[in-house]
Backbone as ProteinMPNN parsed JSONL, in Angstrom:
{"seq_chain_A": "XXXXXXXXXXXXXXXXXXXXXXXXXXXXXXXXXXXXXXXXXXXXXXXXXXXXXXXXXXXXXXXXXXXXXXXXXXXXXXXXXXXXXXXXXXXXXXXXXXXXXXXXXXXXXXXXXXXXXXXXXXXX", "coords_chain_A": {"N_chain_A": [[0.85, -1.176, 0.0], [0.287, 2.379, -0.721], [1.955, 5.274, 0.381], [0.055, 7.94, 1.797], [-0.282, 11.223, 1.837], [-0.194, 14.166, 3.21], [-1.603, 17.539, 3.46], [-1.432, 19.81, 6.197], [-2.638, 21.755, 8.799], [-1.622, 22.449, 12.534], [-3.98, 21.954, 14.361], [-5.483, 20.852, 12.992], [-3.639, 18.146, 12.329], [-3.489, 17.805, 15.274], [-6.186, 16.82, 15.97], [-6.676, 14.642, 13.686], [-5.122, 12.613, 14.767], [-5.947, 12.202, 17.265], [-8.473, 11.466, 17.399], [-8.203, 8.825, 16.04], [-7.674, 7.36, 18.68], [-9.883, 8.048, 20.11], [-12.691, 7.494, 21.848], [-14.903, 8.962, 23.152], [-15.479, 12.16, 22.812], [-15.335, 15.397, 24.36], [-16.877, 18.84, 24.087], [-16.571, 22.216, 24.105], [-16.176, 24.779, 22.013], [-13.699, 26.77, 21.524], [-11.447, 29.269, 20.694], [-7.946, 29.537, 20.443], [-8.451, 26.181, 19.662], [-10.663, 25.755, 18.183], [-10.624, 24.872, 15.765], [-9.995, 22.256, 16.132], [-12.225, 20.729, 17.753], [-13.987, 21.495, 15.999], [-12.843, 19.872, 13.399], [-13.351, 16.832, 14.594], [-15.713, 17.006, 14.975], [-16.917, 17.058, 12.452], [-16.269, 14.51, 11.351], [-16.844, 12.995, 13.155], [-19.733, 13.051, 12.296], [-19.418, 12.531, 10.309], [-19.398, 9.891, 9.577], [-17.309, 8.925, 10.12], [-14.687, 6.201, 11.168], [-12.622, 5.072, 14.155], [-9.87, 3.754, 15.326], [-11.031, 1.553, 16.515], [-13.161, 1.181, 15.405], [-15.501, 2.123, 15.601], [-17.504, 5.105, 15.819], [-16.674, 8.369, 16.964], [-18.076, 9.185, 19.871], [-19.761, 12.37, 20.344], [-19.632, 15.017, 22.427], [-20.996, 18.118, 23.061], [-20.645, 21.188, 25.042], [-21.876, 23.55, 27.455], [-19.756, 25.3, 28.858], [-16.528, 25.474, 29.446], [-15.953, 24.27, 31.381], [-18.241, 22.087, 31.961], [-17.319, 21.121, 29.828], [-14.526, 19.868, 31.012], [-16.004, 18.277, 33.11], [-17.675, 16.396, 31.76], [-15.9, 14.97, 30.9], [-14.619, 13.578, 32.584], [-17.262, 12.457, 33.708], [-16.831, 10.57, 31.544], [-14.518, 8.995, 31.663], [-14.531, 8.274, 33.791], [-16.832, 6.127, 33.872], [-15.405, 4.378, 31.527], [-14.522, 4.87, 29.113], [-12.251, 5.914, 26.411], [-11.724, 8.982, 26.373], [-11.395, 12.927, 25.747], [-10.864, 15.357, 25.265], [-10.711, 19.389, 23.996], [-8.646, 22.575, 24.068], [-8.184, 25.847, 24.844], [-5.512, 27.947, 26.173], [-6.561, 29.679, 27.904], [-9.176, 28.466, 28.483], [-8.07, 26.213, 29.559], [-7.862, 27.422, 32.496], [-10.213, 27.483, 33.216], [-10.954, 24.66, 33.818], [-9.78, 23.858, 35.881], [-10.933, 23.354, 38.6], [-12.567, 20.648, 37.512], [-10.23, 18.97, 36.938], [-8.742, 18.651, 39.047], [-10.213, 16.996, 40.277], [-10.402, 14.265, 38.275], [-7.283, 14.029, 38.326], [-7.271, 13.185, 41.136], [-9.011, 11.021, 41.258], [-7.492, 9.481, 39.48], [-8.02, 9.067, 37.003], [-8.103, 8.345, 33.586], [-7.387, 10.332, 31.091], [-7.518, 12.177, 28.39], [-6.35, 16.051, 27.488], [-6.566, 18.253, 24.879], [-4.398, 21.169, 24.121], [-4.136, 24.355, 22.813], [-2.325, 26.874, 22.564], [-2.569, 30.38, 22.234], [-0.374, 32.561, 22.434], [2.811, 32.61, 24.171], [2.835, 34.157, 27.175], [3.046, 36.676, 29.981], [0.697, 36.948, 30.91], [-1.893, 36.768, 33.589], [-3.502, 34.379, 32.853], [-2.148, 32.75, 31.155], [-0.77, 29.743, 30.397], [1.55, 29.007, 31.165]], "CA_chain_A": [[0.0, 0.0, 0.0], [1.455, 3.166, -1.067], [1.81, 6.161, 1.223], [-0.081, 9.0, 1.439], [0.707, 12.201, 1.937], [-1.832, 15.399, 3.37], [-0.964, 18.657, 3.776], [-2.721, 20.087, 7.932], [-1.862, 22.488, 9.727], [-1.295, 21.893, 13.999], [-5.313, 22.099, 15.169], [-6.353, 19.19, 12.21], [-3.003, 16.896, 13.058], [-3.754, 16.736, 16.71], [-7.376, 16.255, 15.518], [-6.592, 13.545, 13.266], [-4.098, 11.692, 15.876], [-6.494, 12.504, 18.586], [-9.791, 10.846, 16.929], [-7.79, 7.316, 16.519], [-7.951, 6.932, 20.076], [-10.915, 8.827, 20.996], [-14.493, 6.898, 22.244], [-15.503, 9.99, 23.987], [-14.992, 13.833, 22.803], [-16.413, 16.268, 25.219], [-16.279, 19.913, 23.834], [-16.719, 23.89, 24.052], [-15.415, 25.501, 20.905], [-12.862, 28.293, 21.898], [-10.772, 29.735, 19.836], [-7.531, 28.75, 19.132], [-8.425, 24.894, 19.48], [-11.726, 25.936, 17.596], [-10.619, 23.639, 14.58], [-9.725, 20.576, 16.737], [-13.366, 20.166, 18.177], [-14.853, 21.781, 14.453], [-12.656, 18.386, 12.511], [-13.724, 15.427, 15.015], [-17.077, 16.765, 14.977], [-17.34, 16.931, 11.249], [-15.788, 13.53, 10.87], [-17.777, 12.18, 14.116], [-21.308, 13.525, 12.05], [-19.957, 11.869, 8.78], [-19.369, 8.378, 10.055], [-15.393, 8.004, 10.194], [-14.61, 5.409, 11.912], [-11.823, 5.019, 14.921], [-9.07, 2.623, 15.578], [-11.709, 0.428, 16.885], [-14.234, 0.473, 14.384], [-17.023, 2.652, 15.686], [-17.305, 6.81, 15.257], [-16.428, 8.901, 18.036], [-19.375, 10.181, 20.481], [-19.267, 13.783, 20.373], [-20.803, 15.899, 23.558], [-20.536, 19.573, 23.231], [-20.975, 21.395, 25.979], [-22.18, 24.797, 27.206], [-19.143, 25.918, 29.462], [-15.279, 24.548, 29.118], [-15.973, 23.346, 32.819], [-19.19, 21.21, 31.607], [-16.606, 19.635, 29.062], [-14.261, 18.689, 31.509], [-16.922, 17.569, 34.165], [-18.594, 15.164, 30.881], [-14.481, 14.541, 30.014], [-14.677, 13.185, 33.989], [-17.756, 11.086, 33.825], [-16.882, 9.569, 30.463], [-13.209, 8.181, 31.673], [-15.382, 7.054, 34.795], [-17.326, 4.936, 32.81], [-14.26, 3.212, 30.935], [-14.587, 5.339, 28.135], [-11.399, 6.968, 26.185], [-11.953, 10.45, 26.993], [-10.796, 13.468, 25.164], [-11.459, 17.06, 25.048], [-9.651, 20.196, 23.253], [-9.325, 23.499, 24.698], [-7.18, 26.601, 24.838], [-5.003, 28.167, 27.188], [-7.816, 30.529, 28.246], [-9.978, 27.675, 28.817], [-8.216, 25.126, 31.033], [-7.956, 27.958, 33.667], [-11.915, 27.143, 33.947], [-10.896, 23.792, 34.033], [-9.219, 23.599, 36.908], [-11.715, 22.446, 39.58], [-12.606, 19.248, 37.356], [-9.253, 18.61, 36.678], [-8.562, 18.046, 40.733], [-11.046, 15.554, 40.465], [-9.607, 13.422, 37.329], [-5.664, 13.633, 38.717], [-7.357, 12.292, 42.352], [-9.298, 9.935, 41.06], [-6.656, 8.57, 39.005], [-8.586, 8.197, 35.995], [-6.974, 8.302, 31.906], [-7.951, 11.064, 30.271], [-6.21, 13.47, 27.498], [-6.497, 17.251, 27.171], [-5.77, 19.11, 23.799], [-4.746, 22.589, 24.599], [-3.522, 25.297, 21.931], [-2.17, 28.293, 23.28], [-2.056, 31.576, 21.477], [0.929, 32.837, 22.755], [3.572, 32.742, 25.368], [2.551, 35.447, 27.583], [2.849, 36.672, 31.215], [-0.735, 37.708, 32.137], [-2.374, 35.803, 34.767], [-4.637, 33.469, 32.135], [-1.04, 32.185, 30.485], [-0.361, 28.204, 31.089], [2.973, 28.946, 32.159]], "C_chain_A": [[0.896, 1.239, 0.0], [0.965, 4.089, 0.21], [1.351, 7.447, 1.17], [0.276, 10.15, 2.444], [-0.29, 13.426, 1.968], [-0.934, 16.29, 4.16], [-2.067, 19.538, 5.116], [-2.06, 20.687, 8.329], [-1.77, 21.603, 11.336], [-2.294, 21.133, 14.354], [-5.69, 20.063, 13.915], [-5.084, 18.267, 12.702], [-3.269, 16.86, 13.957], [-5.098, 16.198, 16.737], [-7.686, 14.581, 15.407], [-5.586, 12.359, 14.176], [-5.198, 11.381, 16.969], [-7.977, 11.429, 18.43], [-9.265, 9.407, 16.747], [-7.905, 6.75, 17.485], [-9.281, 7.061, 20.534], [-12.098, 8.056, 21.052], [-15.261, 8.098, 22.786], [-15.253, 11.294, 23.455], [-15.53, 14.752, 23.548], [-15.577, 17.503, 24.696], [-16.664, 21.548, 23.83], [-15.699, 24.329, 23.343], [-14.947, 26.673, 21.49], [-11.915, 28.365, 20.759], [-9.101, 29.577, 20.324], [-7.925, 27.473, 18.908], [-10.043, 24.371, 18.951], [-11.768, 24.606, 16.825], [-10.174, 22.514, 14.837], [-11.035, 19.987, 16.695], [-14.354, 20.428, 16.247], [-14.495, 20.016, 13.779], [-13.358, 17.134, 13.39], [-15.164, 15.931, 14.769], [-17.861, 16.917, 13.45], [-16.735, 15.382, 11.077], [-16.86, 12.485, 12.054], [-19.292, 12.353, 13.188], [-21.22, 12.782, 10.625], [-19.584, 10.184, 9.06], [-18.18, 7.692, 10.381], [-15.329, 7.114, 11.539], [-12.891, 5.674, 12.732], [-10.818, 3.853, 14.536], [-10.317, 1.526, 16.143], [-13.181, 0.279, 16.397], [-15.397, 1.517, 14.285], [-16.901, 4.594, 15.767], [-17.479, 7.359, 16.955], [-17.972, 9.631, 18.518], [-19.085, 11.362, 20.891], [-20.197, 14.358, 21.532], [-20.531, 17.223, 23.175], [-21.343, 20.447, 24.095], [-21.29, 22.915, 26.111], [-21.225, 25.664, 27.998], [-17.687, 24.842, 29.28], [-15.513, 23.701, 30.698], [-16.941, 22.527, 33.109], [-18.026, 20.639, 30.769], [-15.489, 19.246, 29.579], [-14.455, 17.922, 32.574], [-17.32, 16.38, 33.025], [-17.309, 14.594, 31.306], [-14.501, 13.504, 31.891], [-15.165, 12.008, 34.075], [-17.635, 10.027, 32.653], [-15.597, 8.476, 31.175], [-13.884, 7.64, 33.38], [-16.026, 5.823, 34.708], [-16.521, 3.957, 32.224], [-14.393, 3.703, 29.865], [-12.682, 5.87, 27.741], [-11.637, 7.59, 25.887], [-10.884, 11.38, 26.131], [-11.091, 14.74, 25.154], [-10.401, 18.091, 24.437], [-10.011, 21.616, 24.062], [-8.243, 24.202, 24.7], [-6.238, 26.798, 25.834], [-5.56, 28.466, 28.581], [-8.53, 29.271, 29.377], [-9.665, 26.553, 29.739], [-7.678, 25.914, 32.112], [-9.334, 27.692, 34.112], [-11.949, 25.73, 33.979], [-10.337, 23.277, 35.155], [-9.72, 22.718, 37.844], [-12.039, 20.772, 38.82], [-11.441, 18.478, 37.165], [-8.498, 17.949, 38.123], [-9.291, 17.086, 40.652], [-10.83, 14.426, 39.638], [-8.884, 13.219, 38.136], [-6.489, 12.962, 40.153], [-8.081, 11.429, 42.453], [-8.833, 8.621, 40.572], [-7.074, 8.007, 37.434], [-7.636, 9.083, 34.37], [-7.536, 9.123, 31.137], [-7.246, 12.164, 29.275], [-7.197, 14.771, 27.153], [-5.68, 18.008, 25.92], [-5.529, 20.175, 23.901], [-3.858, 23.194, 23.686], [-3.55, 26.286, 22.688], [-1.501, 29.397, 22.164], [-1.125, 32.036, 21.523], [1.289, 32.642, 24.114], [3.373, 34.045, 26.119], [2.802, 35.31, 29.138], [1.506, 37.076, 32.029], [-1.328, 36.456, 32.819], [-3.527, 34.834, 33.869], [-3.62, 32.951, 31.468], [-1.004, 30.517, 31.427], [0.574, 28.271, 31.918], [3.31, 29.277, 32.907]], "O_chain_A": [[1.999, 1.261, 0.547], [-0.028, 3.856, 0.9], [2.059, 8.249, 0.561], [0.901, 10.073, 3.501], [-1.049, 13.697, 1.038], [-0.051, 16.108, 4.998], [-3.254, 19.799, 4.922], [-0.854, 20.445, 8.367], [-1.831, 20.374, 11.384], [-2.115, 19.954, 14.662], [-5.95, 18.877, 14.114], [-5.435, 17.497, 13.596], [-3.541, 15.685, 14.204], [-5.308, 15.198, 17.424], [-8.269, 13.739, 16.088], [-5.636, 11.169, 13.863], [-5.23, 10.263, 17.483], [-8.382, 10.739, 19.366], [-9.955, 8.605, 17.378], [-8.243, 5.567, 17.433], [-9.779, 6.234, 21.299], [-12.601, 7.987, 19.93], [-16.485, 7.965, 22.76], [-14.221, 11.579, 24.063], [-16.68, 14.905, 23.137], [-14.349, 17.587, 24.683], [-17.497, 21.624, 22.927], [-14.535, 24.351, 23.745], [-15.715, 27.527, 21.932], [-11.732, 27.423, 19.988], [-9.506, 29.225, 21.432], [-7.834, 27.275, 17.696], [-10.565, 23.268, 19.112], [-12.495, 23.627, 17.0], [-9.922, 21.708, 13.942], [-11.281, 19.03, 15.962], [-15.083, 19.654, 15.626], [-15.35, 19.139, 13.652], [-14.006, 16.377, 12.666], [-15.878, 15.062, 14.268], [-19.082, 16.9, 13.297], [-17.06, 15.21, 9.902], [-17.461, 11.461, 11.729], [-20.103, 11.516, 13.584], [-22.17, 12.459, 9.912], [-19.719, 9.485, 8.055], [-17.951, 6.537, 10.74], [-15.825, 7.347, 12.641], [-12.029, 6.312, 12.127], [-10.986, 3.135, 13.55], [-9.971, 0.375, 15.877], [-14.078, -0.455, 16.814], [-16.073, 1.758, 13.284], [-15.758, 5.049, 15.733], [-18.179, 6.887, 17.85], [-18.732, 10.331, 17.849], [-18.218, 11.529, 21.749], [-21.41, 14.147, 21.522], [-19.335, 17.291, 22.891], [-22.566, 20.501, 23.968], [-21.071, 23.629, 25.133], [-21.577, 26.843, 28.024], [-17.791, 23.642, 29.027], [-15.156, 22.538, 30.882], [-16.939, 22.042, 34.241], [-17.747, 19.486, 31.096], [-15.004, 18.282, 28.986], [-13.65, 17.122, 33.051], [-17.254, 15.255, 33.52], [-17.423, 13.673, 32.115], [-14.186, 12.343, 31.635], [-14.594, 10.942, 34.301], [-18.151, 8.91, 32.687], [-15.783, 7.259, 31.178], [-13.531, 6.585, 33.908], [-15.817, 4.769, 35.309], [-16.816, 2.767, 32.34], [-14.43, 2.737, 29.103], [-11.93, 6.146, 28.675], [-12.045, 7.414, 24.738], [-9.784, 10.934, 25.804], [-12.266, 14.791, 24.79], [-9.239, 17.695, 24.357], [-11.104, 21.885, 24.56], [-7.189, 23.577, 24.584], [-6.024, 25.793, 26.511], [-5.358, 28.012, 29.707], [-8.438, 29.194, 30.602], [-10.469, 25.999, 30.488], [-6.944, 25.26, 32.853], [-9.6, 27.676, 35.314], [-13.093, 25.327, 34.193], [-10.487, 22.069, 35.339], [-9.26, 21.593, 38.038], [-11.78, 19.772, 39.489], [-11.585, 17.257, 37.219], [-7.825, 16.918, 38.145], [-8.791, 16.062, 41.117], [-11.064, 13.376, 40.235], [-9.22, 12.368, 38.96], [-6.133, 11.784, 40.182], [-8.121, 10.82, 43.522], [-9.175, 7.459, 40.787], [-6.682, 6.998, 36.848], [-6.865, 10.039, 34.285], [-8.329, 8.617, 30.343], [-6.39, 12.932, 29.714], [-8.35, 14.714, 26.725], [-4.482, 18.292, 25.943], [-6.601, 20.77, 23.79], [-2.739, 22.683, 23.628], [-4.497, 26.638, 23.39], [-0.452, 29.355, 21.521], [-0.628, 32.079, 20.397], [0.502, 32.524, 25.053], [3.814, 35.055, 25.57], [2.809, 34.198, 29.666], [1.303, 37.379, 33.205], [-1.129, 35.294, 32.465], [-4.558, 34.631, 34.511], [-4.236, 32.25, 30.665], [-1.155, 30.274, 32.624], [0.622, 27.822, 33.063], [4.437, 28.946, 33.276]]}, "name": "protein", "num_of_chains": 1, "seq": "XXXXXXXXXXXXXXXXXXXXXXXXXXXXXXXXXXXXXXXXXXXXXXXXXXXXXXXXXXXXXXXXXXXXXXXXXXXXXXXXXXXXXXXXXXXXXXXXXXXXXXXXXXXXXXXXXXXXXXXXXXXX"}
């Protein structure tokens, strides 16, 4: 089989990497990691299938701290869990995020950050 060859920017490769794994997507579109949750949920609505056969269940949520409270109870369940989200946005993630790391449960966060910055909403 020959090899192909697709031209993506950052937001669609971690997309497309990210949706192989994914059983679960929980999401609130923010801007930059807009076009992460935009590709799985156009590829979740047209039927693509996963590494394991079946199309990713998409939640989208109405606050980044509803998608990673779902992103919570999905990897509770035994789900693989996934969500995308900016810099911005996993400062409102915080509180569910104490509750993942002390529960111990497997879950991945996509986070694009606009820039390196020092104001008090920066990752770093």
């Amino acid at each position: 089989m020959a090899m192909v060859k697709k031209s993506m920017d950052g937001n669609e490769a971690a997309a497309y990497a990210s949706y192989a794994f994914t059983e679960v997507a929980t999401i609130y579109p923010i801007t930059p990691s807009s076009p992460m949750a935009n590709h799985v949920d156009e590829w979740a609505a047209n039927g693509k299938k996963n590494l394991f056969g079946t199309s990713v269940k998409l939640m989208e949520m109405q606050a980044e701290s509803g998608a990673c409270g779902a992103l919570q109870g999905a990897a509770e369940a035994g789900a693989l869990a996934t969500t995308y989200t900016s810099a911005q946005g996993l400062m409102l993630m915080i509180p569910p995020m104490y509750r993942i790391a002390g529960l111990l449960l497997p879950a991945v966060m996509h986070v694009a950050a606009r820039s390196v910055a020092t104001s008090t909403v920066s990752i770093f």
